[in-house]
Short mmCIF file of C-alpha atoms in Angstrom, two decimals:
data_model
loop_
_atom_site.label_atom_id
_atom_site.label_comp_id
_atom_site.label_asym_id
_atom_site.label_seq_id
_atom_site.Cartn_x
_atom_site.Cartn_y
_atom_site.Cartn_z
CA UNK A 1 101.31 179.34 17.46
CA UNK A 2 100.21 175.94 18.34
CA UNK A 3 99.69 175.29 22.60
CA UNK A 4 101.39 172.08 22.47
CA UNK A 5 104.40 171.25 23.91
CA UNK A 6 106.79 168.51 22.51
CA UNK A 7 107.60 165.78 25.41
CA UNK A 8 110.41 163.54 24.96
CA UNK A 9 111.48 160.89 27.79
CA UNK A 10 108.98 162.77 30.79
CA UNK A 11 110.09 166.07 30.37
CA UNK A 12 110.09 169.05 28.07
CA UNK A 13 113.95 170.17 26.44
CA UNK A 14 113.52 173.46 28.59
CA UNK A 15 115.39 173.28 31.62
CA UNK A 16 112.85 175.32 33.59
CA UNK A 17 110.04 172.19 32.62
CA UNK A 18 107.37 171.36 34.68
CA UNK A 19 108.96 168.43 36.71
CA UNK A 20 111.73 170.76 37.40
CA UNK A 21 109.86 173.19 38.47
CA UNK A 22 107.60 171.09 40.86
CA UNK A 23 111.06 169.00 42.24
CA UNK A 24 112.79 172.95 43.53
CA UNK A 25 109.43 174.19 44.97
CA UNK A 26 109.35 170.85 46.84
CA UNK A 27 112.79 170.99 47.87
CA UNK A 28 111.86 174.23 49.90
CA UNK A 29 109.54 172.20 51.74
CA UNK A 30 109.96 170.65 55.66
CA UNK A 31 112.56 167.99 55.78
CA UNK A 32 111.85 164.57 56.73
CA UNK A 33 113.90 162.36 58.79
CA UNK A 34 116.75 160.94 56.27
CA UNK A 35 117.37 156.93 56.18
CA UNK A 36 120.67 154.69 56.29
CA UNK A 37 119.17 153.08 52.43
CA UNK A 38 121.29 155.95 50.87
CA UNK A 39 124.99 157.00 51.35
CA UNK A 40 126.48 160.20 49.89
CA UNK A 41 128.95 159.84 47.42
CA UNK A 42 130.25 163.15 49.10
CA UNK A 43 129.62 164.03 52.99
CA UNK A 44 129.81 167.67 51.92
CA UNK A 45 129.88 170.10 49.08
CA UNK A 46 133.14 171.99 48.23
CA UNK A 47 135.32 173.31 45.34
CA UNK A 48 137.26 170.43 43.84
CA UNK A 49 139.61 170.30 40.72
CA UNK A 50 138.12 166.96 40.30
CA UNK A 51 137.18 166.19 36.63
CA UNK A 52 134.07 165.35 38.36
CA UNK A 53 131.26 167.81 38.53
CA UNK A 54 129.71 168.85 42.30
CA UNK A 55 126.26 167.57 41.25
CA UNK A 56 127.91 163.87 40.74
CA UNK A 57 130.03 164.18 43.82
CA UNK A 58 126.91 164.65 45.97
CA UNK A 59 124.88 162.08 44.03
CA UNK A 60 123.27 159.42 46.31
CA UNK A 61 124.35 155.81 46.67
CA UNK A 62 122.03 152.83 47.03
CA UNK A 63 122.71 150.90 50.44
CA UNK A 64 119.58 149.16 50.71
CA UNK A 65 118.80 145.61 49.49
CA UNK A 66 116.16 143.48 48.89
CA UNK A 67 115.37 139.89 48.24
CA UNK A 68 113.51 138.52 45.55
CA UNK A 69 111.91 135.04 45.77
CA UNK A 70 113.01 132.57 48.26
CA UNK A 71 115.16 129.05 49.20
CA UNK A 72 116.58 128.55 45.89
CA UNK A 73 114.58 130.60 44.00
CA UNK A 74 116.03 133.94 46.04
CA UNK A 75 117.79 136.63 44.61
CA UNK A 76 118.64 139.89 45.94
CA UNK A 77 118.97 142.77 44.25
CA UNK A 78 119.03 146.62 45.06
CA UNK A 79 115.87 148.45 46.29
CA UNK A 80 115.39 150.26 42.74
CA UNK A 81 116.15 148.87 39.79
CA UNK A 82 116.58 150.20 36.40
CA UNK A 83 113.90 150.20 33.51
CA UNK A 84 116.00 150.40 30.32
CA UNK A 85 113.71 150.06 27.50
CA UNK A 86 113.10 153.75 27.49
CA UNK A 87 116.75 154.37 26.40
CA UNK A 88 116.09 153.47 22.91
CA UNK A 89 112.32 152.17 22.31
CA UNK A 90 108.50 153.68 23.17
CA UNK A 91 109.42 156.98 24.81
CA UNK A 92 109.82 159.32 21.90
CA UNK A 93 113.10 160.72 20.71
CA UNK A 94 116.40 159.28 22.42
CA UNK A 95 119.90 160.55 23.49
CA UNK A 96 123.12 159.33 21.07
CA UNK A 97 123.66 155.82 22.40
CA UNK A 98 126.90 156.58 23.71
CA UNK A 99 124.55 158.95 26.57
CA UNK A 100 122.27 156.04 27.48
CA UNK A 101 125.95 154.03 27.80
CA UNK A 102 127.44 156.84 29.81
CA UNK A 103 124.00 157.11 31.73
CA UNK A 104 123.84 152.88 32.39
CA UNK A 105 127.32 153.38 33.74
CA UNK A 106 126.12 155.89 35.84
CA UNK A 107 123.51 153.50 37.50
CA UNK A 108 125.82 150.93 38.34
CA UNK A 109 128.11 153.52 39.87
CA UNK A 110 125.15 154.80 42.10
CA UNK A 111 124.36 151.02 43.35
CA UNK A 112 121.62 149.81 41.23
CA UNK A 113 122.15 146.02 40.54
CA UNK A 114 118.59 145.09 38.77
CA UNK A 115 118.39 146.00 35.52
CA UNK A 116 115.02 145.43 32.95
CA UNK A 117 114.79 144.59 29.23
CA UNK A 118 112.79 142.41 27.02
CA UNK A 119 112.97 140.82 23.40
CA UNK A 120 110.51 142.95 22.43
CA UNK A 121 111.54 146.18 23.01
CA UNK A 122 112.56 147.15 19.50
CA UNK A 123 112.11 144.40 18.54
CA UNK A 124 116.16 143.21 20.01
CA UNK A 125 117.33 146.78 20.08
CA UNK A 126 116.61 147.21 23.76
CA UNK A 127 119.04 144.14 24.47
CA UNK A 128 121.88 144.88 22.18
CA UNK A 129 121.72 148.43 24.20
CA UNK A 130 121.78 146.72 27.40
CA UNK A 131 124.59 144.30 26.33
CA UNK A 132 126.87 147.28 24.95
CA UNK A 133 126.06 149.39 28.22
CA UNK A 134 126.21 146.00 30.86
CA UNK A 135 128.15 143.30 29.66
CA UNK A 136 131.21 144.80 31.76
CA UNK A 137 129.62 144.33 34.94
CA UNK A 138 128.93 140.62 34.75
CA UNK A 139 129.11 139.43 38.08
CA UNK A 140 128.20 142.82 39.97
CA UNK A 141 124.65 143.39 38.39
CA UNK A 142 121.87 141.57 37.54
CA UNK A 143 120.25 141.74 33.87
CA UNK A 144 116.75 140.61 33.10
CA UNK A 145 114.57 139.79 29.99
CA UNK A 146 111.55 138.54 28.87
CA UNK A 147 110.35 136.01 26.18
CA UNK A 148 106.60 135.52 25.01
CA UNK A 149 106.55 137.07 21.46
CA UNK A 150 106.54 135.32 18.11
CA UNK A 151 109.98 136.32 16.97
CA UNK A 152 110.56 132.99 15.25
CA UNK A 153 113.68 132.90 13.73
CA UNK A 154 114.83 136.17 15.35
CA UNK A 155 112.79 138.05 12.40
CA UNK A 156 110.14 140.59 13.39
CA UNK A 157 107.73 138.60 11.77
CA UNK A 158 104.35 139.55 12.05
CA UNK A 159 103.77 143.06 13.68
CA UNK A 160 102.49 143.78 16.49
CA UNK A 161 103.91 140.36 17.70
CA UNK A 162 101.66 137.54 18.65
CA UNK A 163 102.18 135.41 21.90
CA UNK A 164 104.28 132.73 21.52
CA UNK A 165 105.92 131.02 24.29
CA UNK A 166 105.94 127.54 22.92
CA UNK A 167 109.50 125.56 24.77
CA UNK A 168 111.36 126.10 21.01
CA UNK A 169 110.54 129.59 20.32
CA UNK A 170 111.22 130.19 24.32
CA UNK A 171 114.74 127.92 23.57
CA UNK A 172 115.58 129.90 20.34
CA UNK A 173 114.92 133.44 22.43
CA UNK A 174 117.28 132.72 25.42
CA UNK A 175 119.83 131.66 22.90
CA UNK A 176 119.61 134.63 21.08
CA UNK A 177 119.47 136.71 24.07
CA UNK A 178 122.56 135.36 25.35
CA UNK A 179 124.13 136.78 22.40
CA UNK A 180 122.24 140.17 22.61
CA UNK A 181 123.45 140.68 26.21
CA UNK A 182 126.72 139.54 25.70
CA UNK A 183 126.27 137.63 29.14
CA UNK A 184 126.92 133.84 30.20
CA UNK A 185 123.51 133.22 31.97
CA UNK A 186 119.54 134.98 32.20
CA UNK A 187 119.84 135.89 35.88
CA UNK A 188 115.89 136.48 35.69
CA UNK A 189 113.88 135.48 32.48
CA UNK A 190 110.46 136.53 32.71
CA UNK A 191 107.51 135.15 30.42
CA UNK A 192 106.48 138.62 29.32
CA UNK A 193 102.59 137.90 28.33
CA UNK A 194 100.69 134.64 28.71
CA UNK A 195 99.99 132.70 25.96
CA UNK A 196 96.79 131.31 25.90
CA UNK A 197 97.67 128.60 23.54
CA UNK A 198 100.84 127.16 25.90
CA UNK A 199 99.89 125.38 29.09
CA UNK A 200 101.49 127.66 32.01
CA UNK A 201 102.62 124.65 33.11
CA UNK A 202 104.84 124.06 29.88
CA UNK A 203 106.53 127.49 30.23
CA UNK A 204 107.45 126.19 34.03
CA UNK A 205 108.86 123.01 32.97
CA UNK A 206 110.98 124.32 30.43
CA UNK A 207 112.69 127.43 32.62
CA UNK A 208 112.96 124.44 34.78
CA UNK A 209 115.18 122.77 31.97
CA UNK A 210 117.11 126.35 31.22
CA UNK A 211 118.06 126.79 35.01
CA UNK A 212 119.20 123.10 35.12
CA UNK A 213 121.42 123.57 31.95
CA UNK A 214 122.62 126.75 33.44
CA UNK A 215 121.48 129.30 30.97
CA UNK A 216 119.06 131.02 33.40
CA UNK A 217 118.99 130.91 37.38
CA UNK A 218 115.46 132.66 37.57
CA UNK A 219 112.06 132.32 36.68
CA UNK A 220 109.48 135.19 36.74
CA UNK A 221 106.25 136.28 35.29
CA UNK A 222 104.65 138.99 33.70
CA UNK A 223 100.71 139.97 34.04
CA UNK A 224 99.58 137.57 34.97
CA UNK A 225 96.48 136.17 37.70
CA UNK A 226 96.69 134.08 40.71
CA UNK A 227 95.96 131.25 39.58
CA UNK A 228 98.32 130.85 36.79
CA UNK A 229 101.31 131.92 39.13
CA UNK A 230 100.23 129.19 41.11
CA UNK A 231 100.53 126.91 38.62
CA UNK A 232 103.80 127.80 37.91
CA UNK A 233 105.18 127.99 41.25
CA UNK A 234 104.19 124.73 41.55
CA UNK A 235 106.59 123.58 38.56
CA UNK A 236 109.45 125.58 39.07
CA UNK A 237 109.60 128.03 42.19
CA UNK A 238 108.98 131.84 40.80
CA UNK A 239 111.33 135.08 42.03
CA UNK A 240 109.10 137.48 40.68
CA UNK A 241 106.16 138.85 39.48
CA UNK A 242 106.61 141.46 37.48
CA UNK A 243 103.25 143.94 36.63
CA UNK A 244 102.14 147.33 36.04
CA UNK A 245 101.45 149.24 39.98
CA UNK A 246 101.13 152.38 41.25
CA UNK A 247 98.66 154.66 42.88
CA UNK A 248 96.93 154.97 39.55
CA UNK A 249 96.57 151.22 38.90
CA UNK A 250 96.14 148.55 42.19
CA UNK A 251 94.51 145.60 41.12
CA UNK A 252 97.48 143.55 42.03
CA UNK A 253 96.25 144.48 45.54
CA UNK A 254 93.19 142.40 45.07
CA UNK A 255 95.05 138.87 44.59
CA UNK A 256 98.30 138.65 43.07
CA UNK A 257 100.03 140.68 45.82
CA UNK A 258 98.38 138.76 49.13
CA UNK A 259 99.61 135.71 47.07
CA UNK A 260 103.15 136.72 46.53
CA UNK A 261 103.88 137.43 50.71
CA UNK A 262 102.08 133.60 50.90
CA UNK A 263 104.22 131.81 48.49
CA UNK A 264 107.36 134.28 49.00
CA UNK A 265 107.91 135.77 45.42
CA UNK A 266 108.82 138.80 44.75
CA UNK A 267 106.88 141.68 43.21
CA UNK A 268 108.83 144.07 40.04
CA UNK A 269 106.33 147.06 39.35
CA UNK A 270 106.94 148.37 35.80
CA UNK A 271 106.01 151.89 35.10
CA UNK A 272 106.11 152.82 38.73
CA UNK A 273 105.72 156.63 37.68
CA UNK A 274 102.87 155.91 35.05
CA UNK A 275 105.09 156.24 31.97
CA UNK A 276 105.95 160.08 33.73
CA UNK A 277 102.54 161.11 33.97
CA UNK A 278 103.00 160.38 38.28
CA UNK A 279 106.27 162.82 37.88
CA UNK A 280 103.84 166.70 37.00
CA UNK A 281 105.88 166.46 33.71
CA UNK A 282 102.67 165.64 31.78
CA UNK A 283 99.41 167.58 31.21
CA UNK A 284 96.40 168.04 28.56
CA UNK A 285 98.41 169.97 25.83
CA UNK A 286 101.41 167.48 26.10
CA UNK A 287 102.93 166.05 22.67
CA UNK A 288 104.14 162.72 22.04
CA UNK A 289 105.21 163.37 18.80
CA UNK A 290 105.01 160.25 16.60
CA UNK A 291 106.35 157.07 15.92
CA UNK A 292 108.15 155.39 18.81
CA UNK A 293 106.20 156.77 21.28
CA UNK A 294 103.44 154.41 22.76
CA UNK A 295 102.00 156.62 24.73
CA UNK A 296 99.97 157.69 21.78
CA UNK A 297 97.65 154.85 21.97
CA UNK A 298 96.98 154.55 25.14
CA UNK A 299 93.13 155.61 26.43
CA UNK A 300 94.86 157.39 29.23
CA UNK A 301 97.05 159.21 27.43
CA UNK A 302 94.57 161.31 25.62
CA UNK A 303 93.72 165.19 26.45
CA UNK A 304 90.53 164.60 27.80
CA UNK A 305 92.49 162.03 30.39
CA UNK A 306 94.67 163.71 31.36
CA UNK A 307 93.13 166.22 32.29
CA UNK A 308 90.40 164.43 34.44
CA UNK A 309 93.32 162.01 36.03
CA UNK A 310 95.69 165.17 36.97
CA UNK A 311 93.95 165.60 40.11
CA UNK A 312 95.57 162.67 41.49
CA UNK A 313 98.97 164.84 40.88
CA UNK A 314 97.38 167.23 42.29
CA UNK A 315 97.12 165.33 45.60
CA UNK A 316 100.65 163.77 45.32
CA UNK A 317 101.84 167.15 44.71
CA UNK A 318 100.09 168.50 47.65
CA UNK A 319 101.54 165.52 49.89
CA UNK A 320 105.01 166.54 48.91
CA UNK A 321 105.48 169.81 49.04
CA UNK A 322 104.97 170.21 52.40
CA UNK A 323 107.55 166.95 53.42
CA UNK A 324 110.30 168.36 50.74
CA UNK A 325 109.83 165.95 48.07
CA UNK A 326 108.88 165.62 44.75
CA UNK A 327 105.72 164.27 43.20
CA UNK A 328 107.83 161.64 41.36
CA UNK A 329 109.73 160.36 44.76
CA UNK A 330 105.93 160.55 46.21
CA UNK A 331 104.98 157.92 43.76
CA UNK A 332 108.13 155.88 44.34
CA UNK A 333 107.97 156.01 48.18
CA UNK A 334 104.58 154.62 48.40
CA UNK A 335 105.48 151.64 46.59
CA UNK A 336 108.69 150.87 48.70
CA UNK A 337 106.84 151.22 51.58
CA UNK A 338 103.91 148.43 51.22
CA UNK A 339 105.99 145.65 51.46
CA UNK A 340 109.88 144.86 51.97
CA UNK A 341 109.58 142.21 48.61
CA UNK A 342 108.71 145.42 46.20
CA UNK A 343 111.54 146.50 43.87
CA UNK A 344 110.30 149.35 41.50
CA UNK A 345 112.01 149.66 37.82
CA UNK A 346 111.97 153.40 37.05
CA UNK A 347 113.59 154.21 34.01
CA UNK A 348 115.28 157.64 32.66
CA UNK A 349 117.20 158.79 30.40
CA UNK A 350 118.40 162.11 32.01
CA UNK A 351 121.14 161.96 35.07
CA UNK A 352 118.85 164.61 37.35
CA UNK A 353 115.95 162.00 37.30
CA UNK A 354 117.99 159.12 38.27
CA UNK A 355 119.23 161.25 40.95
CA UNK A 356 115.72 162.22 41.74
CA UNK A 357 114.57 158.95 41.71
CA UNK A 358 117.24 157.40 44.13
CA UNK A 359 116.71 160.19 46.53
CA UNK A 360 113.16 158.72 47.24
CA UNK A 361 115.03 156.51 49.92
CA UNK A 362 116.65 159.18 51.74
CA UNK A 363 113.04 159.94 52.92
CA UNK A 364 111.11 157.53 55.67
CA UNK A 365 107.47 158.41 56.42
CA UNK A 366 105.23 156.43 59.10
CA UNK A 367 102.12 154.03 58.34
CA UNK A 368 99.74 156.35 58.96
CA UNK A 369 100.91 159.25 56.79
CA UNK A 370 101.09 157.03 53.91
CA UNK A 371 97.30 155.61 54.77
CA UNK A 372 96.69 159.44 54.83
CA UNK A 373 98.00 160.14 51.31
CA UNK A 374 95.75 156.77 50.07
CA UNK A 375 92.25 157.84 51.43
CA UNK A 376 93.09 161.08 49.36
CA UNK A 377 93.90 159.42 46.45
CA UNK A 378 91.21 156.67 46.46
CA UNK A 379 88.40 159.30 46.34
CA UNK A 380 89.74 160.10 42.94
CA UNK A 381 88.05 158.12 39.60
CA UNK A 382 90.90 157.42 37.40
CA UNK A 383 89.46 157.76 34.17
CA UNK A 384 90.22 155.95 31.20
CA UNK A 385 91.82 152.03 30.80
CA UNK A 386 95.56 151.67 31.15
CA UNK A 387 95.60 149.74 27.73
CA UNK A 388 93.22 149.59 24.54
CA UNK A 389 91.27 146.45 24.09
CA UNK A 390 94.21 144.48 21.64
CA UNK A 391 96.77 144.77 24.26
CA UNK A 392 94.43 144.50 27.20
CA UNK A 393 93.36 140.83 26.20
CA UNK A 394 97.15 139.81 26.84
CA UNK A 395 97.01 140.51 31.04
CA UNK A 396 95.41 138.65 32.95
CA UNK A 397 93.75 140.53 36.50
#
């Protein structure tokens, strides 16, 4: 009998998984002092006749808001948002679609008002999800995408896509998106890589030209350095940056962070939780399967890195347990907590991780317990690069 273990959307299809596991041990743990970010949906549990189950009457509500960007380029938006291209596209086998709808509905319901896709996700597939799941809430919520690829034409084209963000192809993509999203304006439109080929400058000056016509209001970027977001800024004013942080990758400490709080944009972390492996759902003998899946490529992803890397679950684990909380709302606390212009995207497709996820804010830990929890971590060599080398030459540090 083979010692692997199939892993679809960060976790196992046995209700007793790992992250399960981990989330009731820590739940036994001391309890912290509970914030005003969250609201019950119910003050207290009791038999109802309800059509609603108990666990959805006592599921939290987001309070708390943020602001991303300032003067005219300000938006504000919930203090989690909502990573959707895992509902459908590079996290393994998916839920019917009429789940991830259901699910989507259920985010709006809980307060969540930022919500992520990209062209490229499928390719389109991402967006026509979001548009069937979304389009209803025009108005309440906030949908954002991202252009950059060469999709010229709409067409897949060549595969894996090339950058591309030339002011056409950028035109013909928001166009297109429109349509996808069934929605009447981009209220964020990121460029999602930088194209080497297109001055930065170029990209600006046409979002410029988009926000004037009234087909997007924001402008944000993807992976990029400081000096190309300052650039930009300089063009058209940026709401947000939008990169890949957490306690296993920090380089946007280094620059691009420090430069946000100077200029006043705001900062989107994408895979907040490490694509699950920050959630003790993940470990050596874990299965991707195969095809849609992209965790297959990826250095860190491999047995031998995961099992060097896990100590740094080991530590977040350790942290938690003894506060009552979860390695996965360890992960997400840290990040809300080093600066008030951080919105995290988590994704899920399963209702007890959204629920997990928004709990993170119920929980309020001082300066110095958090600096605690860093010195641990930073003692720790994360092994491995976050991308391999093709992908890695479209970021910029």
């Amino acid at each position: 009998m083979s010692n692997k273990t199939e892993f679809h959307n960060s976790e196992n299809n046995n209700p007793s998984n790992r992250r399960d596991f981990l989330k009731n041990a820590a739940l036994f743990g001391v309890a912290t002092c509970v914030s005003t970010a969250l609201v019950s949906s119910c003050t207290e549990q009791k038999t109802t006749s309800s059509n609603r189950s108990q666990n959805e009457n006592t599921m939290p509500v987001i309070r708390e808001r943020r602001t991303l960007g300032k003067d005219s380029a300000a938006m504000e938006v919930s203090a989690l948002g909502f990573g959707v291209m895992g509902m459908n596209y590079h996290r393994g086998a998916h839920p019917d679609e009429k789940a991830m709808i259901k699910l989507a509905h259920e985010v709006v319901e809980r307060g969540v008002t930022l919500f992520d896709t990209a062209e490229t996700y499928g390719p389109f597939v991402n967006e026509e999800l979001a548009g069937k799941a979304l389009a209803e809430f025009k108005g309440k919520i906030a949908v954002t995408t991202k252009f950059g690829f060469n999709y010229a034409g709409n067409k897949k084209n060549e595969m894996p896509a090339q950058p591309n963000s030339k002011p056409e192809r950028i035109r013909e993509m928001v166009e297109a998106s429109l349509k996808r999203l069934n929605i009447d304006v981009i209220e964020l439109l990121y460029q999602h890589r930088f194209d080497p080929h297109v001055p930065i400058e170029d990209v600006a000056g046409t979002v410029k030209d988009l926000i004037a016509e009234g087909k997007v209001k924001h402008f944000g970027l993807c992976e990029v350095g400081a000096e190309t977001i300052r650039k930009a800024h300089a063009i058209q004013p940026v709401t947000a940056i939008q990169s890949e942080y957490h306690l296993m990758w920090r380089e946007v400490e280094k620059e691009v962070l420090p430069l946000c709080e100077e200029l006043g944009i705001g900062f989107v972390p994408y895979s907040p939780l490490n694509r699950g492996f920050l959630t003790g759902a993940i470990n050596e003998y874990t299965s991707f399967g195969s095809g849609n899946d992209n965790r297959n490529i990826l250095p860190r992803f491999t047995p031998e890195a995961i099992r060097a890397n896990l100590r740094i679950v080991e530590e977040l684990n350790k942290f938690g347990r003894t506060r009552g909380i979860t390695i996965a709302q360890v992960a997400l606390g840290w990040l809300l907590q080093k600066a008030p212009f951080i919105v995290p995207i988590p994704g899920t497709t399963k209702l007890s991780h959204l629920e997990e996820n928004l709990r993170t804010l119920d929980f309020t830990f001082s300066a110095q317990v958090w600096s605690e929890l860093e010195t641990a971590v930073e003692k720790i060599t994360i092994v491995s690069e976050r991308y391999p080398a093709s992908e890695q030459k479209q970021v910029q540090k």
